[in-house]
CSV table of C-alpha atoms and ligand atoms in Angstrom, one decimal:
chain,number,residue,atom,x,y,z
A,783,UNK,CA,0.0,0.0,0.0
A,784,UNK,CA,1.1,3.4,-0.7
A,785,UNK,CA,1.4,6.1,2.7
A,786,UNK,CA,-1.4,8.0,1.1
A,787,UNK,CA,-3.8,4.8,1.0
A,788,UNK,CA,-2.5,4.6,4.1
A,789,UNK,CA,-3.7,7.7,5.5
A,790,UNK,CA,-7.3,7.6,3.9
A,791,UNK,CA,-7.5,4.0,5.0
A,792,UNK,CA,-7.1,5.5,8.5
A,793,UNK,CA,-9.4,8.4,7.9
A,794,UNK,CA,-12.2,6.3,6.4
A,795,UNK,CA,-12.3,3.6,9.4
A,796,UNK,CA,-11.0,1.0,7.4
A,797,UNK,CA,-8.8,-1.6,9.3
A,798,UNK,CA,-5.1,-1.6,8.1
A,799,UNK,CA,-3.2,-4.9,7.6
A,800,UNK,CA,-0.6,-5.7,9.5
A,801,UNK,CA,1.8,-5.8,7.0
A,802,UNK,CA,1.1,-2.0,6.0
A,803,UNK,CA,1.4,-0.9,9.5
A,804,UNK,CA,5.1,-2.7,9.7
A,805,UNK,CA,6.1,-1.4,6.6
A,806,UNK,CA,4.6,2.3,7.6
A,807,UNK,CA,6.5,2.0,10.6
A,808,UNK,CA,9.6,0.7,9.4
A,809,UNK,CA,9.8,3.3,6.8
A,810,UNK,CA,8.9,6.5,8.6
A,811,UNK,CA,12.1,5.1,11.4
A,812,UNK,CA,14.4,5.4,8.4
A,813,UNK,CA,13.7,8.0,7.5
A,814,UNK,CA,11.2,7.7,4.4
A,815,UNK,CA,8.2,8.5,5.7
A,816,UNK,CA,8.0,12.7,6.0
A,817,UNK,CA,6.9,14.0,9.2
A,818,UNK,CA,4.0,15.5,7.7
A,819,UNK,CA,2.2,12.1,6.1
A,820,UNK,CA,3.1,10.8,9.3
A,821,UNK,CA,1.3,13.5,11.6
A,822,UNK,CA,-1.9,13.0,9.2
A,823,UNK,CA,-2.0,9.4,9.9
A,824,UNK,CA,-1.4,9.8,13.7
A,825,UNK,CA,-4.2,12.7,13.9
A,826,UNK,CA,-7.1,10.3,12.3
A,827,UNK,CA,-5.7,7.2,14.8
A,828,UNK,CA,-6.8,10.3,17.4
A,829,UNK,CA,-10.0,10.2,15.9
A,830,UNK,CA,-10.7,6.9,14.4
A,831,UNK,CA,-8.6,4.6,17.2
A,832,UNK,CA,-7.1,1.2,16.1
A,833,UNK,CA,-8.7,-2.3,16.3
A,834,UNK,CA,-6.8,-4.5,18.2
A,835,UNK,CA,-5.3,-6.4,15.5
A,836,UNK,CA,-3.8,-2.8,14.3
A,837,UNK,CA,-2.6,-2.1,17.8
A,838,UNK,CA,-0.8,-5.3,17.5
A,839,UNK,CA,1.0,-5.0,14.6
A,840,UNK,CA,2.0,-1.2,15.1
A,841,UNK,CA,3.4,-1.9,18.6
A,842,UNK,CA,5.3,-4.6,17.6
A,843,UNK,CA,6.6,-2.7,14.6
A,844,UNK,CA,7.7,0.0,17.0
A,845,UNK,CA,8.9,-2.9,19.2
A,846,UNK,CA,11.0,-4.2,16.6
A,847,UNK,CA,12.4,-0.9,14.9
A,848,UNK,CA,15.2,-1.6,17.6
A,849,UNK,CA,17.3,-3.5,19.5
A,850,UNK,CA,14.7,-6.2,21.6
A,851,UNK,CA,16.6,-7.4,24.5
A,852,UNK,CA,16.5,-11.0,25.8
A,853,UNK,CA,17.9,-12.2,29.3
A,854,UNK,CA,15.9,-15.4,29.3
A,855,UNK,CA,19.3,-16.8,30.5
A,856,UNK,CA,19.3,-14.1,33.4
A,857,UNK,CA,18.7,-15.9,36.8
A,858,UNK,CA,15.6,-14.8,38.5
A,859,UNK,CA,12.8,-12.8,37.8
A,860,UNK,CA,12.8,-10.0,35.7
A,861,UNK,CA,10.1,-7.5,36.5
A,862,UNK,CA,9.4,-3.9,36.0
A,863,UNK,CA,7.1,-0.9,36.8
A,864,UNK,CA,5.8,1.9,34.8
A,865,UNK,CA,4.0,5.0,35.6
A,866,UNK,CA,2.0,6.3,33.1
A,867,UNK,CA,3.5,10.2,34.3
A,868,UNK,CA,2.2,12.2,37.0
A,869,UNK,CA,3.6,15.5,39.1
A,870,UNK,CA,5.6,14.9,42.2
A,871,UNK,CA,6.1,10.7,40.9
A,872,UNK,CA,9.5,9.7,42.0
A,873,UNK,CA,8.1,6.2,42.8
A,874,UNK,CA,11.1,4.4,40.7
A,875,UNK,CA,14.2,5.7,43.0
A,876,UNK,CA,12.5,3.8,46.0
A,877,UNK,CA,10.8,0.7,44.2
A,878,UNK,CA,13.6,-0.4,42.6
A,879,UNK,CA,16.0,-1.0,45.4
A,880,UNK,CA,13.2,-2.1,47.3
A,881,UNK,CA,12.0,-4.7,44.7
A,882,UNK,CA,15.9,-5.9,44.5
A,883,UNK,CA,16.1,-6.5,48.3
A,884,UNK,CA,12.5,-8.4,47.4
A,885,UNK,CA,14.3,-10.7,45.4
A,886,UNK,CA,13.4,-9.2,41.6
A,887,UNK,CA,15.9,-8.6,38.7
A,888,UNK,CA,14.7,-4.8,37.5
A,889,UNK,CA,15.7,-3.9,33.9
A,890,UNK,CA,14.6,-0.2,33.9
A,891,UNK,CA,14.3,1.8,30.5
A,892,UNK,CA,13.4,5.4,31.9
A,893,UNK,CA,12.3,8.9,30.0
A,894,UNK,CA,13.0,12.4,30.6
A,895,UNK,CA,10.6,14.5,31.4
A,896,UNK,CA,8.5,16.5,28.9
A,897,UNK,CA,5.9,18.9,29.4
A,898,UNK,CA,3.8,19.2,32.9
A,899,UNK,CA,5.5,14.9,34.1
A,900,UNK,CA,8.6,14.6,35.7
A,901,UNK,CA,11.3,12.0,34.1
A,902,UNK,CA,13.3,9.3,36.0
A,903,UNK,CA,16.6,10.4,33.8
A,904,UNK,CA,16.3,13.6,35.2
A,905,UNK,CA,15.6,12.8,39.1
A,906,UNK,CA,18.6,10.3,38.8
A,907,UNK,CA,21.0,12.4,36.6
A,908,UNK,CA,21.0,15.0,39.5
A,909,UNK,CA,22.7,13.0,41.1
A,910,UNK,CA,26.7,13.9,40.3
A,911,UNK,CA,28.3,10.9,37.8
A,912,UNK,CA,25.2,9.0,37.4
A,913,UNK,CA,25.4,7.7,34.2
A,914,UNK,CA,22.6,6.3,32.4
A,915,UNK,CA,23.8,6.1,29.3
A,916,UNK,CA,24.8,2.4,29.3
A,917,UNK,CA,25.3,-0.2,26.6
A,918,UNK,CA,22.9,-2.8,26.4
A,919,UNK,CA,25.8,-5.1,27.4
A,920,UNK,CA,26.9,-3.3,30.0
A,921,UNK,CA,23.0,-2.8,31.3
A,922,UNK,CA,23.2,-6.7,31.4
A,923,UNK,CA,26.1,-7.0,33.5
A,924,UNK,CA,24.7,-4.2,36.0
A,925,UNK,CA,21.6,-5.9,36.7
A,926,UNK,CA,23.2,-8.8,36.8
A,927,UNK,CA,25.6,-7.6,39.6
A,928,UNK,CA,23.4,-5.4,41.7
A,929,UNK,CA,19.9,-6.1,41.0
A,930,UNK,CA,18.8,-3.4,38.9
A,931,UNK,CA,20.4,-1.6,36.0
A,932,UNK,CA,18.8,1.9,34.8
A,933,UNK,CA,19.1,3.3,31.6
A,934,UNK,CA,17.6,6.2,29.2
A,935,UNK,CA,16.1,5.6,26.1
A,936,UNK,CA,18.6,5.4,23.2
A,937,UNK,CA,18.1,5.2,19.5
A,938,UNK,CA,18.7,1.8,19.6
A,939,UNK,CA,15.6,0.6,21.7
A,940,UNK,CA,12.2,1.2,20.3
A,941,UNK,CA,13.6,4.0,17.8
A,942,UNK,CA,10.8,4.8,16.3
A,943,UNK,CA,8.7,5.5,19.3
A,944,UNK,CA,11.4,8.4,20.5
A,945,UNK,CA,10.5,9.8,16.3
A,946,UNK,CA,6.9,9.4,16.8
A,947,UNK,CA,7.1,10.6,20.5
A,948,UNK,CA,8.4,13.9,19.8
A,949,UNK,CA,6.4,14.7,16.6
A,950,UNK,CA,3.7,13.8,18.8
A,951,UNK,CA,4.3,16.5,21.1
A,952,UNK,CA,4.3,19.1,18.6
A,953,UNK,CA,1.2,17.9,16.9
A,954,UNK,CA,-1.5,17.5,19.4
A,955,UNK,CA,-1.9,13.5,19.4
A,956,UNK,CA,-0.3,12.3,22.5
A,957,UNK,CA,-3.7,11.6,24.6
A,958,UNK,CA,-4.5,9.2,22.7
A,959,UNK,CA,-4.8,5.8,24.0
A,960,UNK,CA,-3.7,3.3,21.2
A,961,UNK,CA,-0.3,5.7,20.6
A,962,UNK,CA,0.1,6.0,24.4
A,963,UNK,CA,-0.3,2.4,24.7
A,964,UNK,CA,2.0,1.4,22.2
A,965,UNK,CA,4.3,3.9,22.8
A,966,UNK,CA,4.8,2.5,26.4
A,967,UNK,CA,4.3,-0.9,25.6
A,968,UNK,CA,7.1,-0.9,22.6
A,969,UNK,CA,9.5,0.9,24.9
A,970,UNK,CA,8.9,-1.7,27.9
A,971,UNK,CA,8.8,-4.9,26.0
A,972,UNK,CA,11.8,-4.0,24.3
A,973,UNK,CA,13.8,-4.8,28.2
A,974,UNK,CA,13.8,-8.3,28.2
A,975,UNK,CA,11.3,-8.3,30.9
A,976,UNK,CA,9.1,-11.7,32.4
A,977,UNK,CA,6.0,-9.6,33.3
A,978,UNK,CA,5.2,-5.6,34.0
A,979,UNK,CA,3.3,-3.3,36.3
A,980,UNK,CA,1.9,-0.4,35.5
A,981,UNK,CA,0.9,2.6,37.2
A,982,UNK,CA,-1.6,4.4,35.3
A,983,UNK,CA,-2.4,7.6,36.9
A,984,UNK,CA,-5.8,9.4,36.7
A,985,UNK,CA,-6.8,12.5,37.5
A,986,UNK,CA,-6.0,16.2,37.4
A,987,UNK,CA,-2.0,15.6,36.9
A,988,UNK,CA,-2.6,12.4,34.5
A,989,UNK,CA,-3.1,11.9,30.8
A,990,UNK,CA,-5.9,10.1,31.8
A,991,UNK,CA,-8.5,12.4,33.8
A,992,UNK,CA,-11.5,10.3,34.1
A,993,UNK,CA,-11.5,6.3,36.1
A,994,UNK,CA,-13.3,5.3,32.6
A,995,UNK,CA,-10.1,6.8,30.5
A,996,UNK,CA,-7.8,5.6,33.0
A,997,UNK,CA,-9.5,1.9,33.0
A,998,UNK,CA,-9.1,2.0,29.0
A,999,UNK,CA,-5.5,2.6,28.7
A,1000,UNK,CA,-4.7,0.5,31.5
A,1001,UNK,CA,-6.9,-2.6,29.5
A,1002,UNK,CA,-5.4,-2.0,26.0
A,1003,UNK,CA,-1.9,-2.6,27.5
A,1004,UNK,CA,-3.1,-5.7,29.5
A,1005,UNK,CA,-3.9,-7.2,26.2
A,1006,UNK,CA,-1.4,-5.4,24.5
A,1007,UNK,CA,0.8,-7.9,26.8
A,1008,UNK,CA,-1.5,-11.0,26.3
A,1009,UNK,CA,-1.1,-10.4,22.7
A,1010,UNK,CA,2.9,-11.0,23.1
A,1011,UNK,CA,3.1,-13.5,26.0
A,1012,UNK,CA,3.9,-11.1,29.0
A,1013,UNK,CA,1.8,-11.1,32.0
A,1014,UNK,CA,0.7,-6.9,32.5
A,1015,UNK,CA,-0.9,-5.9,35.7
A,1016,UNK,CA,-2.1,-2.3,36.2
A,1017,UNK,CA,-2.7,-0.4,39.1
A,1018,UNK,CA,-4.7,3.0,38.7
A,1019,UNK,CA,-3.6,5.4,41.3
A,1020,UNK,CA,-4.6,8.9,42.1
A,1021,UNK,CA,-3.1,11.8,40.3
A,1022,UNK,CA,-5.1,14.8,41.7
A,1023,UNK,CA,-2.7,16.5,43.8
A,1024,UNK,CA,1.7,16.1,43.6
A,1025,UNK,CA,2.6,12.7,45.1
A,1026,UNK,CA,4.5,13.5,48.5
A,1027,UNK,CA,5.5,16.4,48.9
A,1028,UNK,CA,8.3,17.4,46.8
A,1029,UNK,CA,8.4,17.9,43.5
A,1030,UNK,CA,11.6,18.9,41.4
A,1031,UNK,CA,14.4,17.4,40.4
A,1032,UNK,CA,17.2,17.4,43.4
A,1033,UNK,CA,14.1,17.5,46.1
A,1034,UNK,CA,12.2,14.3,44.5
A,1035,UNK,CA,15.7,12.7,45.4
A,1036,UNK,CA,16.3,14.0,48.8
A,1037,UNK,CA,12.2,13.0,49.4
A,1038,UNK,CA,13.1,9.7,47.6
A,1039,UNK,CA,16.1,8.9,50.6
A,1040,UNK,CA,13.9,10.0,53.4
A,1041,UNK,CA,11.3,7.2,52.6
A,1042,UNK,CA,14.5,4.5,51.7
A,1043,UNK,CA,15.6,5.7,55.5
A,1044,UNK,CA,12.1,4.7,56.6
A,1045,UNK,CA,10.8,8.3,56.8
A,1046,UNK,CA,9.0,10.8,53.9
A,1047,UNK,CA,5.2,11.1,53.3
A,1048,UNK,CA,2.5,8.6,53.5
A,1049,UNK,CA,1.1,8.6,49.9
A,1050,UNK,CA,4.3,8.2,48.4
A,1051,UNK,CA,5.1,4.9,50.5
A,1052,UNK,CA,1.9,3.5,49.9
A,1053,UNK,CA,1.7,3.5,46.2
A,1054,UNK,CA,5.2,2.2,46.3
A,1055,UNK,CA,4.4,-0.3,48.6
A,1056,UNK,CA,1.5,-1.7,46.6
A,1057,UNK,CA,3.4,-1.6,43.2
A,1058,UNK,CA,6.0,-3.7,44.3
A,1059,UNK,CA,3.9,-5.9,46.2
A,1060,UNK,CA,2.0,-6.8,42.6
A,1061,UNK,CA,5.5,-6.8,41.0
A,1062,UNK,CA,5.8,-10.0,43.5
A,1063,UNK,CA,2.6,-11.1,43.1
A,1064,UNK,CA,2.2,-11.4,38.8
A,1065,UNK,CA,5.2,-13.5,39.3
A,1066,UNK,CA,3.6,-15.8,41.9
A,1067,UNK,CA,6.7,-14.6,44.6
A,1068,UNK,CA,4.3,-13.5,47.0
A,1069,UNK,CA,5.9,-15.6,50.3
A,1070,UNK,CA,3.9,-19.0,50.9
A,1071,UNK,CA,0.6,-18.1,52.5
A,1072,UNK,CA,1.4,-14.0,52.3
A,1073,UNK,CA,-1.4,-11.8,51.5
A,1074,UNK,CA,-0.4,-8.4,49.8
A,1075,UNK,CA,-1.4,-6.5,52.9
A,1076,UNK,CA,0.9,-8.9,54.8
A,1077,UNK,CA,3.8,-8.3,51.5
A,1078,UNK,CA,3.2,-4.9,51.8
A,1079,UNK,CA,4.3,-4.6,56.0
A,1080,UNK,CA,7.0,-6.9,55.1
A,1081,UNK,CA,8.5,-4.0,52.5
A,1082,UNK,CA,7.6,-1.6,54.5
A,1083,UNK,CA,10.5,-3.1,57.0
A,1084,UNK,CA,12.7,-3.1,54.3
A,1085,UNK,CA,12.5,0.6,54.3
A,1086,UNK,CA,12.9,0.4,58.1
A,1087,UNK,CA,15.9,-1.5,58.9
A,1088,UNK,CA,17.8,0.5,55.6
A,1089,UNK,CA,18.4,-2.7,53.1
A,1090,UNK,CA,16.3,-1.0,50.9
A,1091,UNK,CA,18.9,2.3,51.2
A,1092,UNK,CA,21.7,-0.2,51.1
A,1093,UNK,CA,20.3,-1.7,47.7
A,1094,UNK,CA,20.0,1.8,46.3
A,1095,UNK,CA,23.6,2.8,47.6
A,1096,UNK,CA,24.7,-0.1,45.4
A,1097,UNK,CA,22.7,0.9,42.4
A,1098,UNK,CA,24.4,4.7,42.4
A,1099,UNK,CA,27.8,3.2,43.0
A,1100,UNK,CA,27.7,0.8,39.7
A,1101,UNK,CA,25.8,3.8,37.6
A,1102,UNK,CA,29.1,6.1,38.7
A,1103,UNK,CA,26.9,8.2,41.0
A,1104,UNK,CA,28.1,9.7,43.9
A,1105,UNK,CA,26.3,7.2,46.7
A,1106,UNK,CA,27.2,9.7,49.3
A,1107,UNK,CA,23.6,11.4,48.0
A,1108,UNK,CA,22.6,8.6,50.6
A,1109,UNK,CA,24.1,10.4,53.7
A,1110,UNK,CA,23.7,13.9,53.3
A,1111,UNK,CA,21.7,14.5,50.2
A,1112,UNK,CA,21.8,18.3,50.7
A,1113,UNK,CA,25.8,18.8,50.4
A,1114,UNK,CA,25.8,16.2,46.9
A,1115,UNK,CA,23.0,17.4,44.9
A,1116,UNK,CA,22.5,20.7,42.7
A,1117,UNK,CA,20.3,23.4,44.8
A,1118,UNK,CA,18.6,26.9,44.5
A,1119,UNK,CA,20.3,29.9,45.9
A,1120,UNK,CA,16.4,31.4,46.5
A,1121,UNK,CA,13.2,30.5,48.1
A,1122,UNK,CA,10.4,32.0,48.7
A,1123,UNK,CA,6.3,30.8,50.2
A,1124,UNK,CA,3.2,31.0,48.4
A,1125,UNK,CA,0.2,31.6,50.9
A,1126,UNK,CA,-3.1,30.5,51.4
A,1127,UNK,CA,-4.7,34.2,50.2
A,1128,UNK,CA,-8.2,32.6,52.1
A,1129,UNK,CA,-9.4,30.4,54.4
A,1130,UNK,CA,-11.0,27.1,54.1
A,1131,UNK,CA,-10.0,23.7,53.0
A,1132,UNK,CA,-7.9,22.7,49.7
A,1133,UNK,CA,-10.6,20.7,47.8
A,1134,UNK,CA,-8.9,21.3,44.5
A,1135,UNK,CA,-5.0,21.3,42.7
A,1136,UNK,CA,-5.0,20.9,38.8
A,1137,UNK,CA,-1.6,19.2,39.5
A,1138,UNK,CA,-0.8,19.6,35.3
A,1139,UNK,CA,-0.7,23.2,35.9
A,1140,UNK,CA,1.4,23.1,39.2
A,1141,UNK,CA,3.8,20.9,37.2
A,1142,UNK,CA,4.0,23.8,34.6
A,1143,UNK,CA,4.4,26.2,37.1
A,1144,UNK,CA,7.7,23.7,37.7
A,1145,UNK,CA,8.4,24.2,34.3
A,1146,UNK,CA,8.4,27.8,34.6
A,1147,UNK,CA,10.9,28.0,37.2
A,1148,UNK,CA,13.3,25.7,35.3
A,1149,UNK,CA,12.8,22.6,36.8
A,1150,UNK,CA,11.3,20.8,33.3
A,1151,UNK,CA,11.5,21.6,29.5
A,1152,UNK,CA,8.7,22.7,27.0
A,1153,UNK,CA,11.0,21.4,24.8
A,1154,UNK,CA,12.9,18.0,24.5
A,1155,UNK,CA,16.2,20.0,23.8
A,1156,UNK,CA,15.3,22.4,26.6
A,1157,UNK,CA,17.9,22.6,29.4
A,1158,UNK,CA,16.8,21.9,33.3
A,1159,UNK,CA,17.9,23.2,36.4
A,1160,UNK,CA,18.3,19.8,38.7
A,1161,UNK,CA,18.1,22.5,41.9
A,1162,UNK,CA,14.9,24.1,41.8
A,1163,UNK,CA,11.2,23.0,42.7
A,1164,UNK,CA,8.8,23.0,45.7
A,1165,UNK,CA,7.9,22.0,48.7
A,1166,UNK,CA,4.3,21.2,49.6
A,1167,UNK,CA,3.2,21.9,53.3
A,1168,UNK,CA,-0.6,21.0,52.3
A,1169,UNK,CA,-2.5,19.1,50.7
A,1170,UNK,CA,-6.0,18.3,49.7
A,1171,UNK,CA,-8.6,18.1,52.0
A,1172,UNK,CA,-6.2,20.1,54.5
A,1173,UNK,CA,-7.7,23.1,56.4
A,1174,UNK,CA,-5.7,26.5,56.1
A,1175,UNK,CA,-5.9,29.7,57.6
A,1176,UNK,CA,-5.1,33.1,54.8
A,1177,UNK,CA,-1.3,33.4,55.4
A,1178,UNK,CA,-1.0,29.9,55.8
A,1179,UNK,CA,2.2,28.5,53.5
A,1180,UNK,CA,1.1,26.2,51.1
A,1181,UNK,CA,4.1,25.2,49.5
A,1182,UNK,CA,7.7,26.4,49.3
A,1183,UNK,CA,9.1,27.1,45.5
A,1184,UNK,CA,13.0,27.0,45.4
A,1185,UNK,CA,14.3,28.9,43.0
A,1186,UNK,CA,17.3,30.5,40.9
A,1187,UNK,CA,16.6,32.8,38.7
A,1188,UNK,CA,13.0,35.0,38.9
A,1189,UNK,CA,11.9,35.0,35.6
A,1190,UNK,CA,9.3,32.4,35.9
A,1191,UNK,CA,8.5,33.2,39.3
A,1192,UNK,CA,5.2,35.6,38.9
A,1193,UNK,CA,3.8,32.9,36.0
A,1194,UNK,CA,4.2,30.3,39.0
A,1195,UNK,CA,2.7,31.9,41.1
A,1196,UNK,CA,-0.4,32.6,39.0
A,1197,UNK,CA,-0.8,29.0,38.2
A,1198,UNK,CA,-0.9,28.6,41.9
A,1199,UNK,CA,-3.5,30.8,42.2
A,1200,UNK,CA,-5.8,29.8,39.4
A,1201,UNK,CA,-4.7,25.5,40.0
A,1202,UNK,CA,-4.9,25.5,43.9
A,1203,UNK,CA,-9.1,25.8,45.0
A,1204,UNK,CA,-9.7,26.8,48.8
A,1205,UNK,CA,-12.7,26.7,49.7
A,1206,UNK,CA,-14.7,28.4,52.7
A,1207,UNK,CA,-17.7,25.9,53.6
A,1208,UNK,CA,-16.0,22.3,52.6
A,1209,UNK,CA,-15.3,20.6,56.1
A,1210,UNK,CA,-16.6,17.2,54.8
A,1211,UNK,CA,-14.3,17.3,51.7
A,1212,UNK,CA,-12.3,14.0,51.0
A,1213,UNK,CA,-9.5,13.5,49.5
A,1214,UNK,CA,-9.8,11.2,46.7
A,1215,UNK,CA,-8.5,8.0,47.4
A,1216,UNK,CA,-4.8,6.7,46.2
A,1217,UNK,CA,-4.9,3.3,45.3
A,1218,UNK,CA,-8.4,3.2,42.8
A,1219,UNK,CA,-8.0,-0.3,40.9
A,1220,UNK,CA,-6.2,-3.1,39.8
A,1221,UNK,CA,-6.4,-4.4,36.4
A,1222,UNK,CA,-5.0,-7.4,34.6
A,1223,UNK,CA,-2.8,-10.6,35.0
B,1723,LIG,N1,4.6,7.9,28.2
B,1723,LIG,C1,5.1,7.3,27.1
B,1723,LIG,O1,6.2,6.7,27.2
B,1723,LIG,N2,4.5,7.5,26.0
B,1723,LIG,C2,3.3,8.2,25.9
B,1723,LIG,O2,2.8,8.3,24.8
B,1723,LIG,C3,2.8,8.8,27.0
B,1723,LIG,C4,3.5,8.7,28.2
């Protein structure tokens, strides 16, 4: 088929053969598919979706447009997690060392962060030396030796998802579900993984905004997986306010340590708690007669007694970092010369944070990139003292922003005035609740 039949085939609701969608793929990765054909097709998926047979052969097009990794040979089991992006989500730095000391093998492929989400790369390379730009053989032999190995996305793993990512960005289509799904799905099938967990987040912060959007994407990857063997569980967690309390770069590390020293806020433990406790369980490694409640406390002393902090110790030493993060995370990582409070400006109760505009107002100040070429300051970022469903008094300090230069400083703040609701007669306000659903194998 020609890429124009292609595109009207799309348009018209016609279902695509596989072997179009392989050969579309294959030729837009090298290069002979323009941009612009591309974005066409892309904007009538938006519109029209995929059938499942299409969402098959395109994600294991993308799949296969790089290198596919295989570590059947690898003792143990291999298992990972992804979050489907949120504000404030620096869930990987503790449930990796914490699944290691569990007893998994983690093979982590992790993204920068684009727009309003934060990125593993970039929590983890403000940490001085850490290197994450390892060869696939060398990510082999760091798992191997310490449990878990961590690296970025690279043109040779899933290539043409990092093409179609970005053109994404610039052409309205990423909240989709079939090119989210496969875009994920590509990227994590490509580790050599045994099974996957995902944390698909919902709400205010999250692609997904409704339970019905959230339950979508989180079933199209399940059988997204079924389709190619691998056992996908998915966990739909809340995404309405920052998770924690930090949020930024160097600070979602120093949070990060406090939890691995058996400190740091209750949401963030929780949801880390339950993802690596399904990370166990879709393998079947759940102790004899354990329930995930009774998994969960036995994680939880992990975090207690420091092995978890001793596991992630090892991980930064192997990835060149400098482990000493773990001891006074303050004097190692990059910080902001400034800081300043934003106030509660009435009083009431928090009953509202559109958490994508807070993690713009993070962009503002430096601390992501409207554009994937955009530099970040590791340093800067903010500090929650409240959140939803809090009462606060006008005056009250909501959150702390850390900063280094002003420039973005009086567009933060007006995000933070339009994004965080207070309101005066809300005393039996709830939060929403953190752990929704679980979906899947
Ligand atoms: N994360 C991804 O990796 N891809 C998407 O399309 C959206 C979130």
């Amino acid at each position: 088929m020609q890429v124009v039949e292609v595109i009207r085939s799309k348009r018209d609701g016609v279902e695509l053969p596989a072997e179009a969608l392989k050969r579309f793929v294959e030729d837009y990765t090298a290069g002979e598919v323009p941009d612009y054909q591309m974005s066409a097709f892309l904007m009538a998926v938006l519109f029209r979706g995929m059938t499942p047979g299409e969402l098959g052969a395109w994600t294991r097009a993308m799949l296969h447009s790089g290198q596919v990794m295989d570590f059947t040979d690898m003792e143990g089991a291999k298992v990972d997690k992804h979050s489907t992006g949120g504000v404030g989500d620096k869930v990987s730095l503790i449930l990796a060392p914490l699944a290691v000391v569990a007893g998994l093998k983690v093979p982590m492929i992790s993204g920068r962060g684009l727009g309003h989400t934060g990125g593993t790369v970039d929590k983890l390379e403000s940490i001085p030396g850490f290197d994450m730009k390892l060869s696939t053989g060398r990510f082999r032999e760091v798992i191997e030796e310490v449990g878990c190995g961590l690296i970025r996305q690279t043109g040779q793993i899933a290539p043409a998802d990092q093409k179609l990512y970005a053109l994404r960005d610039v052409t309205g289509t990423v909240r989709c579900v079939p090119l989210i799904s496969s875009s994920i799905m590509s990227k994590k099938l490509a580790e050599g993984i045994d099974a996957l967990v995902l944390d698909v987040k919902v709400g205010s912060g999250a692609f997904m905004r409704t339970i019905e959007e959230a339950r979508e994407l989180a079933d199209t990857m399940i059988s997204i997986g079924d389709e190619m063997g691998k056992p996908v569980r998915a966990v739909i967690t809340d995404m309405n306010q920052p998770l924690g309390l930090a949020v930024g770069n160097s600070l979602e590390v120093i949070e990060s340590i406090e939890v691995l020293k058996g400190g740091g806020p209750q949401d963030l433990i929780d949801v880390t708690l339950e993802l690596v406790a399904h990370m166990l369980d879709v393998k079947g490694l759940l102790l004899e007669g354990e329930s995930l409640e009774a998994c969960k406390q036995r994680l939880d002393g992990y975090l207690k007694d420091g092995s978890a902090l001793e596991a992630f110790r090892k991980i930064i030493e192997i990835h060149s970092g400098d482990a000493s993060v773990c001891d006074d995370p303050e004097a190692v990582l990059p910080g902001a010369e400034h800081e300043i409070q934003w106030c509660a400006p009435s009083s009431g109760v928090i009953t509202r944070m559109q958490t994508s505009d807070i993690g713009m107002a993070g962009v503002d100040i430096g601390a992501g990139r409207r554009k994937k070429e955009d530099e970040i300051d590791y340093g800067v970022g903010f500090i929650f003292h409240k959140k939803l469903g809090d009462e606060v008094k006008e005056g009250d300090a909501i959150l702390t922003v850390y900063y280094n230069d002003d420039a973005g400083l009086e567009s933060a703040f007006k995000r933070f005035e339009r994004s965080i609701e207070i309101s005066a007669d809300a005393q039996s306000f709830e939060a929403p609740a953190l752990i929704k659903e679980v979906r899947g194998a």
